[in-house]
XYZ file of C-alpha atoms in Angstrom:
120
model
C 13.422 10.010 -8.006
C 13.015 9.664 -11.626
C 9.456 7.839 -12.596
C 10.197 4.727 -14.018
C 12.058 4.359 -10.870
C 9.512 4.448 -8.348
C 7.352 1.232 -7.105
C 4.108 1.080 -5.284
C 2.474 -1.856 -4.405
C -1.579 -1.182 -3.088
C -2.622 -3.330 0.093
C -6.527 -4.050 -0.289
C -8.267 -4.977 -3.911
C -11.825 -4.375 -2.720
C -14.054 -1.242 -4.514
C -11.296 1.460 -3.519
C -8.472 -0.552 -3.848
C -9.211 -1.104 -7.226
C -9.641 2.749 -8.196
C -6.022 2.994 -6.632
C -4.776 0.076 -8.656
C -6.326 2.016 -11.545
C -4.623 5.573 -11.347
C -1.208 3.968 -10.265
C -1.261 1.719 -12.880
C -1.866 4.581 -15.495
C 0.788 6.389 -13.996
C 3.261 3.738 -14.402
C 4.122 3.372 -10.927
C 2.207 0.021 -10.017
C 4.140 -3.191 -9.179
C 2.399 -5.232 -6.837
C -1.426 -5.771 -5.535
C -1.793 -7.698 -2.461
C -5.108 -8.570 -1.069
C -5.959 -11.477 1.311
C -8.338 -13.074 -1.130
C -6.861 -15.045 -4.128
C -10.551 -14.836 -5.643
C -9.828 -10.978 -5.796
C -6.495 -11.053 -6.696
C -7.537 -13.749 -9.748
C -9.908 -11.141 -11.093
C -7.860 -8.399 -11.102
C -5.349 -10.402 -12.718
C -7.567 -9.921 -15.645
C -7.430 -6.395 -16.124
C -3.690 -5.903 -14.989
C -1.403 -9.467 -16.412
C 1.919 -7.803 -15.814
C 1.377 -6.280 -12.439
C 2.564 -8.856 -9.532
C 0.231 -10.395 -7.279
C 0.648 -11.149 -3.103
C -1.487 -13.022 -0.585
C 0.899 -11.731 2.245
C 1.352 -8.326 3.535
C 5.028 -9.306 4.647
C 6.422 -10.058 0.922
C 5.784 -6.435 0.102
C 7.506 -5.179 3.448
C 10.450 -7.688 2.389
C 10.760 -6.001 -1.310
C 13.949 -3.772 -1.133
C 12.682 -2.476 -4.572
C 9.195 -1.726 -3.332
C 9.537 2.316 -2.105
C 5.943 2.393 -1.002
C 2.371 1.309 0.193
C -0.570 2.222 -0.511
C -3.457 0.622 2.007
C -7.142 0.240 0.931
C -7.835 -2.210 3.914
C -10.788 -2.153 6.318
C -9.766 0.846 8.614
C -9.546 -1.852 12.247
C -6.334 -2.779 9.920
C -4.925 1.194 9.065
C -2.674 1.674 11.998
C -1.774 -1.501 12.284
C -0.390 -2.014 8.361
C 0.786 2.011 8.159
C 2.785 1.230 11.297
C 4.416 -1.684 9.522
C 5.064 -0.048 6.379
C 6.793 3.044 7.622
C 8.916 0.546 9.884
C 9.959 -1.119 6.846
C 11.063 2.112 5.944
C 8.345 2.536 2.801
C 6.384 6.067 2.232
C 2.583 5.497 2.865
C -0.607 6.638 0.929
C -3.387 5.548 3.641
C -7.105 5.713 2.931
C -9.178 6.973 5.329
C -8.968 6.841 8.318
C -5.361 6.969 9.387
C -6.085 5.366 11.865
C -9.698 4.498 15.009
C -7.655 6.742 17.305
C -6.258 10.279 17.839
C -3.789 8.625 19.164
C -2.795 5.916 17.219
C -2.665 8.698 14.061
C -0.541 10.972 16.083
C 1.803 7.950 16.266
C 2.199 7.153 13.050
C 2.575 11.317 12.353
C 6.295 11.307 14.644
C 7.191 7.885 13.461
C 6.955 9.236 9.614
C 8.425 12.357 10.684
C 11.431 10.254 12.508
C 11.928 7.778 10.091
C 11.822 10.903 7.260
C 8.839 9.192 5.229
C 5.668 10.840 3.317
C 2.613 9.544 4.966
C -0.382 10.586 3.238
């Protein structure tokens, strides 16, 4: 997939969300930064104008044109938003922890592998 092609929108603006909103945004990949907070989401309008902004979780598993997530969330809210995101058939960058249980990450391991999807 060429580049200018690709779209990645980055679930959680807090301190490591924004270093992720950084590097994708350099690498031309960025489209969309969703975060729960509007207070967060106004002050990384700042720094980022032509990226679009989301409150909700479920526009960015909507977007067609969105190929994948990238989730900087508290980790109680990994498995549940990875889980989502590969249902919605989108490739997932995760921060860590994949997820609280063995379990629950083995999970999400065969439902990337069935659904053919990079989770990171």
């Amino acid at each position: 997939m060429e580049k200018s092609k690709i779209k990645i929108a980055v679930i959680g603006a807090g301190s490591w969300g924004r270093n992720l909103v950084r590097v994708f945004f350099r690498l031309g990949v960025l489209d969309t930064i969703c975060d729960s907070s509007l207070d967060k989401l106004r002050q990384i309008k700042n720094d980022y104008p032509n990226v679009n902004l989301a409150l909700s979780v479920n526009d960015i598993l909507k977007n067609k044109f969105i190929k994948a997530m990238v989730i900087s969330t508290p980790a109680q809210f990994h498995y549940r938003l990875t889980k989502e995101a590969l249902l919605a058939d989108k490739d997932v960058f995760v921060e860590k922890p994949l997820a609280l249980t063995v379990e629950d990450g083995m999970e999400l391991v065969e439902l990337a592998e069935k659904k053919k999807k990079i989770l990171m």
